[in-house]
Amino acid sequence: MLQGQARIVVLAGAGLSAASGVPTFRDAQTGHWATFRPEDLATSEAFMRDPQMVWRWYLSRRETIGQVSPNAGHDALTRWQRERDVTIITQNVDGLQQRAGGTVTEFHGNLFVDLCFEEHRVLSATEQHPGEPPRCVHCDAYVRPGVVWFGENIPTHAMREAEHAVDHCDIFVSVGTSSLVYPAAGFAEAALRRGARFIEINPEETPLSSLADHRLAEPAQIALPALVDALLSR
Ligand code: BJW
């Protein structure tokens, strides 16, 4: 299936970065949301309610991710992309695929970008105030992270790129995502409707597992290097 001129789309989720030491979201013991409810952290309402708490959570994640490195799964995807027609849509906001040299569509934004909460402009400088999130130098609004929270639209350019890639792919590969969050979780079925084949890489089953033409029930950092080595050595 994956040989030759196949146009391949890879949709990545938090499981791809797990081996780097970045917690996934929904793992009951170690996930980001093991001790918080997502709606208390990853919504604009949560930020308005308690900006300092939400900002501190994102700062601690910036710190964690700043100290880790891409893993063998990211490296394998980059090698694959350099040799074949592979589009990577990542839901991950950690920038690790980019640090591994990959080109990605950032579907849920980027943790390291500062945005003005009111006007959504990207900020290169911010004003620091002790005990609260920094403020926008233009309008004094709070600064927020450049990620997509629940209830917010996917950035237009990311949605357009992803839809175009999904509409034109022969193979759709979902790796390390629970396939619970829309609209990303709808792409596999959209690709299937257009006649593409669907491969899922995840040690655990997801709501989409039964639709997969092939399931690799293995961690991404094991399955991806093995797959890409086999493909590129032919
Ligand atoms: C391994 C592994 C290893 C472990 N190897 N695998 C249609 C139906 C129902 C609801 C909706 C719908 N359309 C929209 C909605 C609402 C909502 C939604 O989807 N809700 C659902 C929860 C029901 N979606 C939205 O609000 C989206 N916006 C939108 O649609 O706009 C239009 C709109 C506007 C207004 C109203 C309604 C619609 C935006 C979604 C934004 C998601 N944002 C987050 C947070 C980002 C910021 C942050 O980082 O803090 O993005 S949520 C969080 O989930 C994060 C992730 O990108 C995303 C997906 O998680 P992911 O990557 O799948 O991680 P996990 O933890 O869930 O799973 C990890 C997997 O890895 C597991 O399966 C493990 O088994 C596996 N794994 N180790 C391989 N080594």
PDB file of C-alpha atoms and ligand atoms in Angstrom:
ATOM      1  CA  MET A   1       0.000   0.000   0.000  1.00  0.00           C
ATOM      2  CA  LEU A   2       2.658   2.478   0.989  1.00  0.00           C
ATOM      3  CA  GLN A   3       5.072   1.885  -1.878  1.00  0.00           C
ATOM      4  CA  GLY A   4       5.535   4.016  -4.978  1.00  0.00           C
ATOM      5  CA  GLN A   5       3.720   7.255  -5.623  1.00  0.00           C
ATOM      6  CA  ALA A   6       1.087   6.978  -2.886  1.00  0.00           C
ATOM      7  CA  ARG A   7       0.068  10.333  -1.428  1.00  0.00           C
ATOM      8  CA  ILE A   8       0.213   9.856   2.295  1.00  0.00           C
ATOM      9  CA  VAL A   9      -1.289  11.940   5.090  1.00  0.00           C
ATOM     10  CA  VAL A  10      -0.163  11.359   8.666  1.00  0.00           C
ATOM     11  CA  LEU A  11      -2.327  12.723  11.481  1.00  0.00           C
ATOM     12  CA  ALA A  12      -0.262  12.806  14.668  1.00  0.00           C
ATOM     13  CA  GLY A  13      -1.432  13.016  18.271  1.00  0.00           C
ATOM     14  CA  ALA A  14       0.064  13.149  21.734  1.00  0.00           C
ATOM     15  CA  GLY A  15       1.127   9.476  21.670  1.00  0.00           C
ATOM     16  CA  LEU A  16       3.824  10.376  19.132  1.00  0.00           C
ATOM     17  CA  SER A  17       5.544  12.579  21.717  1.00  0.00           C
ATOM     18  CA  ALA A  18       4.976  10.254  24.679  1.00  0.00           C
ATOM     19  CA  ALA A  19       8.386   8.577  24.306  1.00  0.00           C
ATOM     20  CA  SER A  20      10.012  12.016  24.509  1.00  0.00           C
ATOM     21  CA  GLY A  21       8.525  12.434  27.976  1.00  0.00           C
ATOM     22  CA  VAL A  22       5.597  14.692  27.070  1.00  0.00           C
ATOM     23  CA  PRO A  23       2.454  13.524  28.901  1.00  0.00           C
ATOM     24  CA  THR A  24      -0.538  12.686  26.702  1.00  0.00           C
ATOM     25  CA  PHE A  25      -3.873  14.298  27.589  1.00  0.00           C
ATOM     26  CA  ARG A  26      -6.203  11.484  28.503  1.00  0.00           C
ATOM     27  CA  ASP A  27      -3.980   8.964  30.280  1.00  0.00           C
ATOM     28  CA  ALA A  28      -5.749   8.468  33.627  1.00  0.00           C
ATOM     29  CA  GLN A  29      -2.501   8.367  35.638  1.00  0.00           C
ATOM     30  CA  THR A  30       0.013  10.557  33.866  1.00  0.00           C
ATOM     31  CA  GLY A  31      -1.997  12.591  31.351  1.00  0.00           C
ATOM     32  CA  HIS A  32      -2.201  16.384  31.426  1.00  0.00           C
ATOM     33  CA  TRP A  33      -5.742  16.054  32.650  1.00  0.00           C
ATOM     34  CA  ALA A  34      -5.200  13.402  35.323  1.00  0.00           C
ATOM     35  CA  THR A  35      -5.725  15.969  38.081  1.00  0.00           C
ATOM     36  CA  PHE A  36      -7.684  18.691  36.274  1.00  0.00           C
ATOM     37  CA  ARG A  37     -10.781  18.690  34.153  1.00  0.00           C
ATOM     38  CA  PRO A  38      -9.991  19.861  30.603  1.00  0.00           C
ATOM     39  CA  GLU A  39     -12.724  22.448  30.767  1.00  0.00           C
ATOM     40  CA  ASP A  40     -10.906  23.998  33.744  1.00  0.00           C
ATOM     41  CA  LEU A  41      -7.776  24.554  31.681  1.00  0.00           C
ATOM     42  CA  ALA A  42      -8.165  24.336  27.915  1.00  0.00           C
ATOM     43  CA  THR A  43     -10.959  26.828  27.229  1.00  0.00           C
ATOM     44  CA  SER A  44     -11.133  30.597  26.979  1.00  0.00           C
ATOM     45  CA  GLU A  45     -13.749  30.540  29.768  1.00  0.00           C
ATOM     46  CA  ALA A  46     -11.203  28.864  32.067  1.00  0.00           C
ATOM     47  CA  PHE A  47      -8.635  31.513  31.174  1.00  0.00           C
ATOM     48  CA  MET A  48     -11.087  34.341  31.871  1.00  0.00           C
ATOM     49  CA  ARG A  49     -12.055  32.723  35.187  1.00  0.00           C
ATOM     50  CA  ASP A  50      -8.495  32.188  36.412  1.00  0.00           C
ATOM     51  CA  PRO A  51      -5.882  33.537  33.992  1.00  0.00           C
ATOM     52  CA  GLN A  52      -3.017  33.090  36.424  1.00  0.00           C
ATOM     53  CA  MET A  53      -3.721  29.384  37.036  1.00  0.00           C
ATOM     54  CA  VAL A  54      -4.139  28.578  33.348  1.00  0.00           C
ATOM     55  CA  TRP A  55      -1.065  30.620  32.381  1.00  0.00           C
ATOM     56  CA  ARG A  56       1.033  28.850  35.047  1.00  0.00           C
ATOM     57  CA  TRP A  57      -0.083  25.465  33.661  1.00  0.00           C
ATOM     58  CA  TYR A  58       1.063  26.440  30.189  1.00  0.00           C
ATOM     59  CA  LEU A  59       4.363  27.854  31.497  1.00  0.00           C
ATOM     60  CA  SER A  60       5.066  24.555  33.266  1.00  0.00           C
ATOM     61  CA  ARG A  61       4.372  22.681  30.020  1.00  0.00           C
ATOM     62  CA  ARG A  62       6.695  25.035  28.097  1.00  0.00           C
ATOM     63  CA  GLU A  63       9.368  24.250  30.662  1.00  0.00           C
ATOM     64  CA  THR A  64       8.857  20.456  30.431  1.00  0.00           C
ATOM     65  CA  ILE A  65       8.853  20.442  26.649  1.00  0.00           C
ATOM     66  CA  GLY A  66      11.848  22.784  26.477  1.00  0.00           C
ATOM     67  CA  GLN A  67      13.848  20.079  28.222  1.00  0.00           C
ATOM     68  CA  VAL A  68      12.917  17.105  26.012  1.00  0.00           C
ATOM     69  CA  SER A  69      13.948  16.040  22.514  1.00  0.00           C
ATOM     70  CA  PRO A  70      12.231  14.499  19.504  1.00  0.00           C
ATOM     71  CA  ASN A  71      12.167  10.693  19.562  1.00  0.00           C
ATOM     72  CA  ALA A  72      12.644   7.924  17.003  1.00  0.00           C
ATOM     73  CA  GLY A  73       9.013   8.287  15.858  1.00  0.00           C
ATOM     74  CA  HIS A  74       9.465  11.970  14.939  1.00  0.00           C
ATOM     75  CA  ASP A  75      12.776  11.191  13.229  1.00  0.00           C
ATOM     76  CA  ALA A  76      11.212   8.398  11.188  1.00  0.00           C
ATOM     77  CA  LEU A  77       8.367  10.651  10.016  1.00  0.00           C
ATOM     78  CA  THR A  78      10.861  13.299   8.924  1.00  0.00           C
ATOM     79  CA  ARG A  79      12.900  10.730   6.973  1.00  0.00           C
ATOM     80  CA  TRP A  80       9.711   9.459   5.327  1.00  0.00           C
ATOM     81  CA  GLN A  81       8.624  12.995   4.415  1.00  0.00           C
ATOM     82  CA  ARG A  82      12.013  13.735   2.822  1.00  0.00           C
ATOM     83  CA  GLU A  83      11.775  10.683   0.550  1.00  0.00           C
ATOM     84  CA  ARG A  84       8.072  10.391  -0.261  1.00  0.00           C
ATOM     85  CA  ASP A  85       4.858  12.427  -0.647  1.00  0.00           C
ATOM     86  CA  VAL A  86       3.984  12.659   3.040  1.00  0.00           C
ATOM     87  CA  THR A  87       1.909  15.462   4.598  1.00  0.00           C
ATOM     88  CA  ILE A  88       2.052  15.644   8.389  1.00  0.00           C
ATOM     89  CA  ILE A  89      -0.902  17.185  10.192  1.00  0.00           C
ATOM     90  CA  THR A  90      -0.061  17.426  13.864  1.00  0.00           C
ATOM     91  CA  GLN A  91      -2.463  18.030  16.713  1.00  0.00           C
ATOM     92  CA  ASN A  92       0.563  18.395  18.964  1.00  0.00           C
ATOM     93  CA  VAL A  93       1.462  21.862  20.158  1.00  0.00           C
ATOM     94  CA  ASP A  94       4.952  20.862  21.335  1.00  0.00           C
ATOM     95  CA  GLY A  95       6.938  21.671  18.171  1.00  0.00           C
ATOM     96  CA  LEU A  96       8.879  18.383  18.423  1.00  0.00           C
ATOM     97  CA  GLN A  97       8.178  17.230  14.857  1.00  0.00           C
ATOM     98  CA  GLN A  98       9.464  20.590  13.590  1.00  0.00           C
ATOM     99  CA  ARG A  99      12.558  20.267  15.801  1.00  0.00           C
ATOM    100  CA  ALA A 100      13.125  16.863  14.154  1.00  0.00           C
ATOM    101  CA  GLY A 101      13.252  18.709  10.798  1.00  0.00           C
ATOM    102  CA  GLY A 102       9.696  17.901   9.690  1.00  0.00           C
ATOM    103  CA  THR A 103       7.284  20.229   7.917  1.00  0.00           C
ATOM    104  CA  VAL A 104       3.878  20.157   9.551  1.00  0.00           C
ATOM    105  CA  THR A 105       0.424  21.662   9.553  1.00  0.00           C
ATOM    106  CA  GLU A 106      -0.060  22.798  13.159  1.00  0.00           C
ATOM    107  CA  PHE A 107      -3.714  21.949  13.606  1.00  0.00           C
ATOM    108  CA  HIS A 108      -4.049  22.958  17.274  1.00  0.00           C
ATOM    109  CA  GLY A 109      -1.485  25.774  17.264  1.00  0.00           C
ATOM    110  CA  ASN A 110       1.818  26.042  19.091  1.00  0.00           C
ATOM    111  CA  LEU A 111       2.466  26.184  22.805  1.00  0.00           C
ATOM    112  CA  PHE A 112       5.443  28.524  22.444  1.00  0.00           C
ATOM    113  CA  VAL A 113       3.577  31.298  20.625  1.00  0.00           C
ATOM    114  CA  ASP A 114       2.268  34.259  22.665  1.00  0.00           C
ATOM    115  CA  LEU A 115      -1.085  35.666  21.544  1.00  0.00           C
ATOM    116  CA  CYS A 116      -3.029  38.719  22.654  1.00  0.00           C
ATOM    117  CA  PHE A 117      -6.157  37.376  24.359  1.00  0.00           C
ATOM    118  CA  GLU A 118      -8.375  40.163  22.952  1.00  0.00           C
ATOM    119  CA  GLU A 119      -7.095  40.643  19.413  1.00  0.00           C
ATOM    120  CA  HIS A 120      -5.416  37.286  18.805  1.00  0.00           C
ATOM    121  CA  ARG A 121      -2.341  38.930  17.289  1.00  0.00           C
ATOM    122  CA  VAL A 122       1.004  37.134  17.631  1.00  0.00           C
ATOM    123  CA  LEU A 123       3.259  38.994  20.072  1.00  0.00           C
ATOM    124  CA  SER A 124       7.045  39.125  19.925  1.00  0.00           C
ATOM    125  CA  ALA A 125       7.271  41.307  23.046  1.00  0.00           C
ATOM    126  CA  THR A 126       5.092  41.329  26.141  1.00  0.00           C
ATOM    127  CA  GLU A 127       4.898  43.316  29.362  1.00  0.00           C
ATOM    128  CA  GLN A 128       5.663  41.356  32.512  1.00  0.00           C
ATOM    129  CA  HIS A 129       3.665  41.847  35.722  1.00  0.00           C
ATOM    130  CA  PRO A 130       4.463  39.859  38.850  1.00  0.00           C
ATOM    131  CA  GLY A 131       1.784  37.374  39.888  1.00  0.00           C
ATOM    132  CA  GLU A 132      -0.246  37.459  36.675  1.00  0.00           C
ATOM    133  CA  PRO A 133       0.114  36.544  33.002  1.00  0.00           C
ATOM    134  CA  PRO A 134       2.104  39.005  30.882  1.00  0.00           C
ATOM    135  CA  ARG A 135       0.160  41.669  29.007  1.00  0.00           C
ATOM    136  CA  CYS A 136      -0.053  42.729  25.368  1.00  0.00           C
ATOM    137  CA  VAL A 137       2.201  45.714  24.642  1.00  0.00           C
ATOM    138  CA  HIS A 138      -0.440  47.147  22.261  1.00  0.00           C
ATOM    139  CA  CYS A 139      -3.719  46.907  24.169  1.00  0.00           C
ATOM    140  CA  ASP A 140      -2.797  45.739  27.704  1.00  0.00           C
ATOM    141  CA  ALA A 141      -4.925  42.570  27.388  1.00  0.00           C
ATOM    142  CA  TYR A 142      -3.589  39.390  28.925  1.00  0.00           C
ATOM    143  CA  VAL A 143      -1.270  37.205  26.874  1.00  0.00           C
ATOM    144  CA  ARG A 144      -2.439  33.651  26.172  1.00  0.00           C
ATOM    145  CA  PRO A 145      -0.717  30.667  24.570  1.00  0.00           C
ATOM    146  CA  GLY A 146      -1.122  30.211  20.810  1.00  0.00           C
ATOM    147  CA  VAL A 147      -3.031  26.938  21.078  1.00  0.00           C
ATOM    148  CA  VAL A 148      -6.576  26.034  20.017  1.00  0.00           C
ATOM    149  CA  TRP A 149      -8.864  25.626  23.006  1.00  0.00           C
ATOM    150  CA  PHE A 150     -12.179  23.746  23.027  1.00  0.00           C
ATOM    151  CA  GLY A 151     -14.903  25.774  21.355  1.00  0.00           C
ATOM    152  CA  GLU A 152     -12.396  27.722  19.247  1.00  0.00           C
ATOM    153  CA  ASN A 153     -12.066  27.445  15.514  1.00  0.00           C
ATOM    154  CA  ILE A 154      -9.093  25.715  13.942  1.00  0.00           C
ATOM    155  CA  PRO A 155      -6.840  28.373  12.307  1.00  0.00           C
ATOM    156  CA  THR A 156      -8.179  28.931   8.778  1.00  0.00           C
ATOM    157  CA  HIS A 157      -4.904  28.174   6.986  1.00  0.00           C
ATOM    158  CA  ALA A 158      -4.407  24.951   8.978  1.00  0.00           C
ATOM    159  CA  MET A 159      -7.961  23.788   8.271  1.00  0.00           C
ATOM    160  CA  ARG A 160      -7.561  24.554   4.568  1.00  0.00           C
ATOM    161  CA  GLU A 161      -4.196  22.746   4.289  1.00  0.00           C
ATOM    162  CA  ALA A 162      -5.470  19.724   6.189  1.00  0.00           C
ATOM    163  CA  GLU A 163      -8.711  19.418   4.212  1.00  0.00           C
ATOM    164  CA  HIS A 164      -6.838  19.700   0.931  1.00  0.00           C
ATOM    165  CA  ALA A 165      -4.348  17.007   1.951  1.00  0.00           C
ATOM    166  CA  VAL A 166      -7.102  14.680   3.183  1.00  0.00           C
ATOM    167  CA  ASP A 167      -9.122  15.207  -0.010  1.00  0.00           C
ATOM    168  CA  HIS A 168      -6.151  14.194  -2.157  1.00  0.00           C
ATOM    169  CA  CYS A 169      -4.560  11.355  -0.205  1.00  0.00           C
ATOM    170  CA  ASP A 170      -4.344   7.671  -1.071  1.00  0.00           C
ATOM    171  CA  ILE A 171      -3.395   6.566   2.429  1.00  0.00           C
ATOM    172  CA  PHE A 172      -4.369   8.129   5.740  1.00  0.00           C
ATOM    173  CA  VAL A 173      -2.209   7.206   8.729  1.00  0.00           C
ATOM    174  CA  SER A 174      -3.343   8.091  12.220  1.00  0.00           C
ATOM    175  CA  VAL A 175      -0.614   7.835  14.855  1.00  0.00           C
ATOM    176  CA  GLY A 176      -0.830   8.280  18.621  1.00  0.00           C
ATOM    177  CA  THR A 177      -4.221   9.947  18.810  1.00  0.00           C
ATOM    178  CA  SER A 178      -7.299   8.885  20.762  1.00  0.00           C
ATOM    179  CA  SER A 179      -9.468  10.102  17.841  1.00  0.00           C
ATOM    180  CA  LEU A 180     -11.848  11.803  20.253  1.00  0.00           C
ATOM    181  CA  VAL A 181     -11.350  15.450  19.360  1.00  0.00           C
ATOM    182  CA  TYR A 182     -13.043  16.950  16.324  1.00  0.00           C
ATOM    183  CA  PRO A 183     -12.634  18.114  13.631  1.00  0.00           C
ATOM    184  CA  ALA A 184      -9.301  16.199  13.459  1.00  0.00           C
ATOM    185  CA  ALA A 185     -11.003  12.929  14.410  1.00  0.00           C
ATOM    186  CA  GLY A 186     -13.247  13.235  11.352  1.00  0.00           C
ATOM    187  CA  PHE A 187     -10.402  13.153   8.828  1.00  0.00           C
ATOM    188  CA  ALA A 188      -9.948   9.366   8.751  1.00  0.00           C
ATOM    189  CA  GLU A 189     -13.584   8.838   7.802  1.00  0.00           C
ATOM    190  CA  ALA A 190     -13.424  11.669   5.250  1.00  0.00           C
ATOM    191  CA  ALA A 191     -10.377  10.002   3.662  1.00  0.00           C
ATOM    192  CA  LEU A 192     -12.116   6.612   3.653  1.00  0.00           C
ATOM    193  CA  ARG A 193     -15.173   8.124   1.944  1.00  0.00           C
ATOM    194  CA  ARG A 194     -12.888   9.356  -0.825  1.00  0.00           C
ATOM    195  CA  GLY A 195     -11.501   5.839  -1.325  1.00  0.00           C
ATOM    196  CA  ALA A 196      -8.257   6.170   0.636  1.00  0.00           C
ATOM    197  CA  ARG A 197      -6.952   3.368   2.851  1.00  0.00           C
ATOM    198  CA  PHE A 198      -6.609   3.910   6.592  1.00  0.00           C
ATOM    199  CA  ILE A 199      -3.784   2.750   8.867  1.00  0.00           C
ATOM    200  CA  GLU A 200      -3.859   3.283  12.621  1.00  0.00           C
ATOM    201  CA  ILE A 201      -0.747   3.169  14.837  1.00  0.00           C
ATOM    202  CA  ASN A 202      -1.666   3.065  18.518  1.00  0.00           C
ATOM    203  CA  PRO A 203      -1.095   0.467  21.253  1.00  0.00           C
ATOM    204  CA  GLU A 204      -4.686   1.077  22.424  1.00  0.00           C
ATOM    205  CA  GLU A 205      -7.909   0.812  20.437  1.00  0.00           C
ATOM    206  CA  THR A 206      -9.766   3.995  19.525  1.00  0.00           C
ATOM    207  CA  PRO A 207     -13.320   4.659  18.292  1.00  0.00           C
ATOM    208  CA  LEU A 208     -11.922   4.444  14.734  1.00  0.00           C
ATOM    209  CA  SER A 209      -9.959   1.202  15.103  1.00  0.00           C
ATOM    210  CA  SER A 210     -12.655  -0.962  13.545  1.00  0.00           C
ATOM    211  CA  LEU A 211     -12.491   1.136  10.362  1.00  0.00           C
ATOM    212  CA  ALA A 212      -8.763   0.643   9.851  1.00  0.00           C
ATOM    213  CA  ASP A 213      -7.466  -1.401   6.915  1.00  0.00           C
ATOM    214  CA  HIS A 214      -4.413  -2.070   9.060  1.00  0.00           C
ATOM    215  CA  ARG A 215      -3.745  -1.518  12.741  1.00  0.00           C
ATOM    216  CA  LEU A 216      -0.239  -1.472  14.179  1.00  0.00           C
ATOM    217  CA  ALA A 217      -0.883  -1.966  17.883  1.00  0.00           C
ATOM    218  CA  GLU A 218       2.564  -0.725  18.867  1.00  0.00           C
ATOM    219  CA  PRO A 219       4.112   2.457  20.236  1.00  0.00           C
ATOM    220  CA  ALA A 220       4.907   5.048  17.555  1.00  0.00           C
ATOM    221  CA  GLN A 221       8.620   5.126  18.456  1.00  0.00           C
ATOM    222  CA  ILE A 222       8.833   1.398  17.566  1.00  0.00           C
ATOM    223  CA  ALA A 223       6.357   1.088  14.687  1.00  0.00           C
ATOM    224  CA  LEU A 224       7.332   4.178  12.687  1.00  0.00           C
ATOM    225  CA  PRO A 225      11.104   3.537  12.419  1.00  0.00           C
ATOM    226  CA  ALA A 226      10.429  -0.117  11.485  1.00  0.00           C
ATOM    227  CA  LEU A 227       7.875   0.874   8.860  1.00  0.00           C
ATOM    228  CA  VAL A 228       9.970   3.668   7.362  1.00  0.00           C
ATOM    229  CA  ASP A 229      13.165   1.566   7.351  1.00  0.00           C
ATOM    230  CA  ALA A 230      11.324  -1.192   5.499  1.00  0.00           C
ATOM    231  CA  LEU A 231       9.823   1.230   2.966  1.00  0.00           C
ATOM    232  CA  LEU A 232      12.961   3.221   2.239  1.00  0.00           C
ATOM    233  CA  SER A 233      15.280   0.218   1.966  1.00  0.00           C
ATOM    234  CA  ARG A 234      13.382  -1.175  -1.046  1.00  0.00           C
TER     235      ARG A 234
HETATM  236  C1  BJW B   1       0.525   6.126  21.963  1.00  0.00           C
HETATM  237  C2  BJW B   1       1.681   6.050  22.667  1.00  0.00           C
HETATM  238  C3  BJW B   1       2.806   5.723  21.938  1.00  0.00           C
HETATM  239  C4  BJW B   1       0.218   6.573  24.065  1.00  0.00           C
HETATM  240  N1  BJW B   1       2.703   5.517  20.626  1.00  0.00           N
HETATM  241  N2  BJW B   1       0.444   5.924  20.650  1.00  0.00           N
HETATM  242  C5  BJW B   1     -18.109  17.068  16.582  1.00  0.00           C
HETATM  243  C6  BJW B   1     -18.632  16.147  17.466  1.00  0.00           C
HETATM  244  C7  BJW B   1     -18.502  16.340  18.847  1.00  0.00           C
HETATM  245  C8  BJW B   1     -17.847  17.449  19.361  1.00  0.00           C
HETATM  246  C9  BJW B   1     -17.332  18.353  18.488  1.00  0.00           C
HETATM  247  C10 BJW B   1     -17.464  18.166  17.129  1.00  0.00           C
HETATM  248  N3  BJW B   1     -16.849  19.217  16.508  1.00  0.00           N
HETATM  249  C11 BJW B   1     -16.331  20.032  17.455  1.00  0.00           C
HETATM  250  C12 BJW B   1     -16.612  19.541  18.665  1.00  0.00           C
HETATM  251  C13 BJW B   1     -16.213  20.152  19.977  1.00  0.00           C
HETATM  252  C14 BJW B   1     -14.790  19.868  20.346  1.00  0.00           C
HETATM  253  C15 BJW B   1     -14.594  18.371  20.510  1.00  0.00           C
HETATM  254  O1  BJW B   1     -14.039  17.687  19.687  1.00  0.00           O
HETATM  255  N4  BJW B   1     -15.011  17.835  21.633  1.00  0.00           N
HETATM  256  C16 BJW B   1     -14.832  16.401  21.896  1.00  0.00           C
HETATM  257  C17 BJW B   1     -13.963  16.220  23.118  1.00  0.00           C
HETATM  258  C18 BJW B   1     -16.183  15.764  22.003  1.00  0.00           C
HETATM  259  N5  BJW B   1     -13.849  20.415  19.354  1.00  0.00           N
HETATM  260  C19 BJW B   1     -13.502  21.701  19.361  1.00  0.00           C
HETATM  261  O2  BJW B   1     -13.952  22.491  20.171  1.00  0.00           O
HETATM  262  C20 BJW B   1     -12.515  22.164  18.283  1.00  0.00           C
HETATM  263  N6  BJW B   1     -12.983  23.334  17.654  1.00  0.00           N
HETATM  264  C21 BJW B   1     -13.950  23.315  16.736  1.00  0.00           C
HETATM  265  O3  BJW B   1     -14.424  22.294  16.309  1.00  0.00           O
HETATM  266  O4  BJW B   1     -14.339  24.563  16.282  1.00  0.00           O
HETATM  267  C22 BJW B   1     -15.604  24.673  15.672  1.00  0.00           C
HETATM  268  C23 BJW B   1     -16.584  24.894  16.803  1.00  0.00           C
HETATM  269  C24 BJW B   1     -16.567  26.104  17.439  1.00  0.00           C
HETATM  270  C25 BJW B   1     -17.471  26.321  18.482  1.00  0.00           C
HETATM  271  C26 BJW B   1     -18.343  25.299  18.892  1.00  0.00           C
HETATM  272  C27 BJW B   1     -18.301  24.055  18.246  1.00  0.00           C
HETATM  273  C28 BJW B   1     -17.412  23.858  17.184  1.00  0.00           C
HETATM  274  C29 BJW B   1     -11.188  22.553  18.920  1.00  0.00           C
HETATM  275  C30 BJW B   1     -10.471  21.416  19.537  1.00  0.00           C
HETATM  276  C31 BJW B   1      -9.203  21.916  20.233  1.00  0.00           C
HETATM  277  C32 BJW B   1      -8.499  20.806  20.968  1.00  0.00           C
HETATM  278  N7  BJW B   1      -7.499  21.383  21.786  1.00  0.00           N
HETATM  279  C33 BJW B   1      -6.664  20.505  22.597  1.00  0.00           C
HETATM  280  C34 BJW B   1      -5.887  21.357  23.614  1.00  0.00           C
HETATM  281  C35 BJW B   1      -4.784  22.161  22.919  1.00  0.00           C
HETATM  282  C36 BJW B   1      -4.141  23.072  23.874  1.00  0.00           C
HETATM  283  C37 BJW B   1      -3.298  22.356  24.889  1.00  0.00           C
HETATM  284  O5  BJW B   1      -2.395  21.597  24.511  1.00  0.00           O
HETATM  285  O6  BJW B   1      -3.511  22.613  26.069  1.00  0.00           O
HETATM  286  O7  BJW B   1      -5.790  19.745  21.755  1.00  0.00           O
HETATM  287  S1  BJW B   1      -7.584  19.255  23.446  1.00  0.00           S
HETATM  288  C38 BJW B   1      -6.320  18.023  23.358  1.00  0.00           C
HETATM  289  O8  BJW B   1      -6.873  16.905  22.650  1.00  0.00           O
HETATM  290  C39 BJW B   1      -5.211  18.617  22.475  1.00  0.00           C
HETATM  291  C40 BJW B   1      -4.917  17.481  21.550  1.00  0.00           C
HETATM  292  O9  BJW B   1      -4.313  17.948  20.357  1.00  0.00           O
HETATM  293  C41 BJW B   1      -6.264  16.845  21.358  1.00  0.00           C
HETATM  294  C42 BJW B   1      -6.220  15.425  20.875  1.00  0.00           C
HETATM  295  O10 BJW B   1      -5.621  14.617  21.842  1.00  0.00           O
HETATM  296  P1  BJW B   1      -4.707  13.405  21.383  1.00  0.00           P
HETATM  297  O11 BJW B   1      -3.513  13.928  20.689  1.00  0.00           O
HETATM  298  O12 BJW B   1      -5.534  12.425  20.662  1.00  0.00           O
HETATM  299  O13 BJW B   1      -4.192  12.848  22.800  1.00  0.00           O
HETATM  300  P2  BJW B   1      -4.902  11.823  23.825  1.00  0.00           P
HETATM  301  O14 BJW B   1      -4.228  11.989  25.136  1.00  0.00           O
HETATM  302  O15 BJW B   1      -6.358  11.946  23.804  1.00  0.00           O
HETATM  303  O16 BJW B   1      -4.562  10.393  23.225  1.00  0.00           O
HETATM  304  C43 BJW B   1      -3.229   9.914  23.171  1.00  0.00           C
HETATM  305  C44 BJW B   1      -3.255   8.596  22.402  1.00  0.00           C
HETATM  306  O17 BJW B   1      -1.926   8.167  22.244  1.00  0.00           O
HETATM  307  C45 BJW B   1      -4.011   7.469  23.136  1.00  0.00           C
HETATM  308  O18 BJW B   1      -4.909   6.844  22.217  1.00  0.00           O
HETATM  309  C46 BJW B   1      -2.902   6.486  23.539  1.00  0.00           C
HETATM  310  O19 BJW B   1      -3.315   5.118  23.455  1.00  0.00           O
HETATM  311  C47 BJW B   1      -1.873   6.766  22.490  1.00  0.00           C
HETATM  312  N8  BJW B   1      -0.502   6.507  22.891  1.00  0.00           N
HETATM  313  N9  BJW B   1       1.378   6.341  24.020  1.00  0.00           N
HETATM  314  C48 BJW B   1       1.458   5.649  20.026  1.00  0.00           C
HETATM  315  N10 BJW B   1       4.002   5.609  22.562  1.00  0.00           N
END
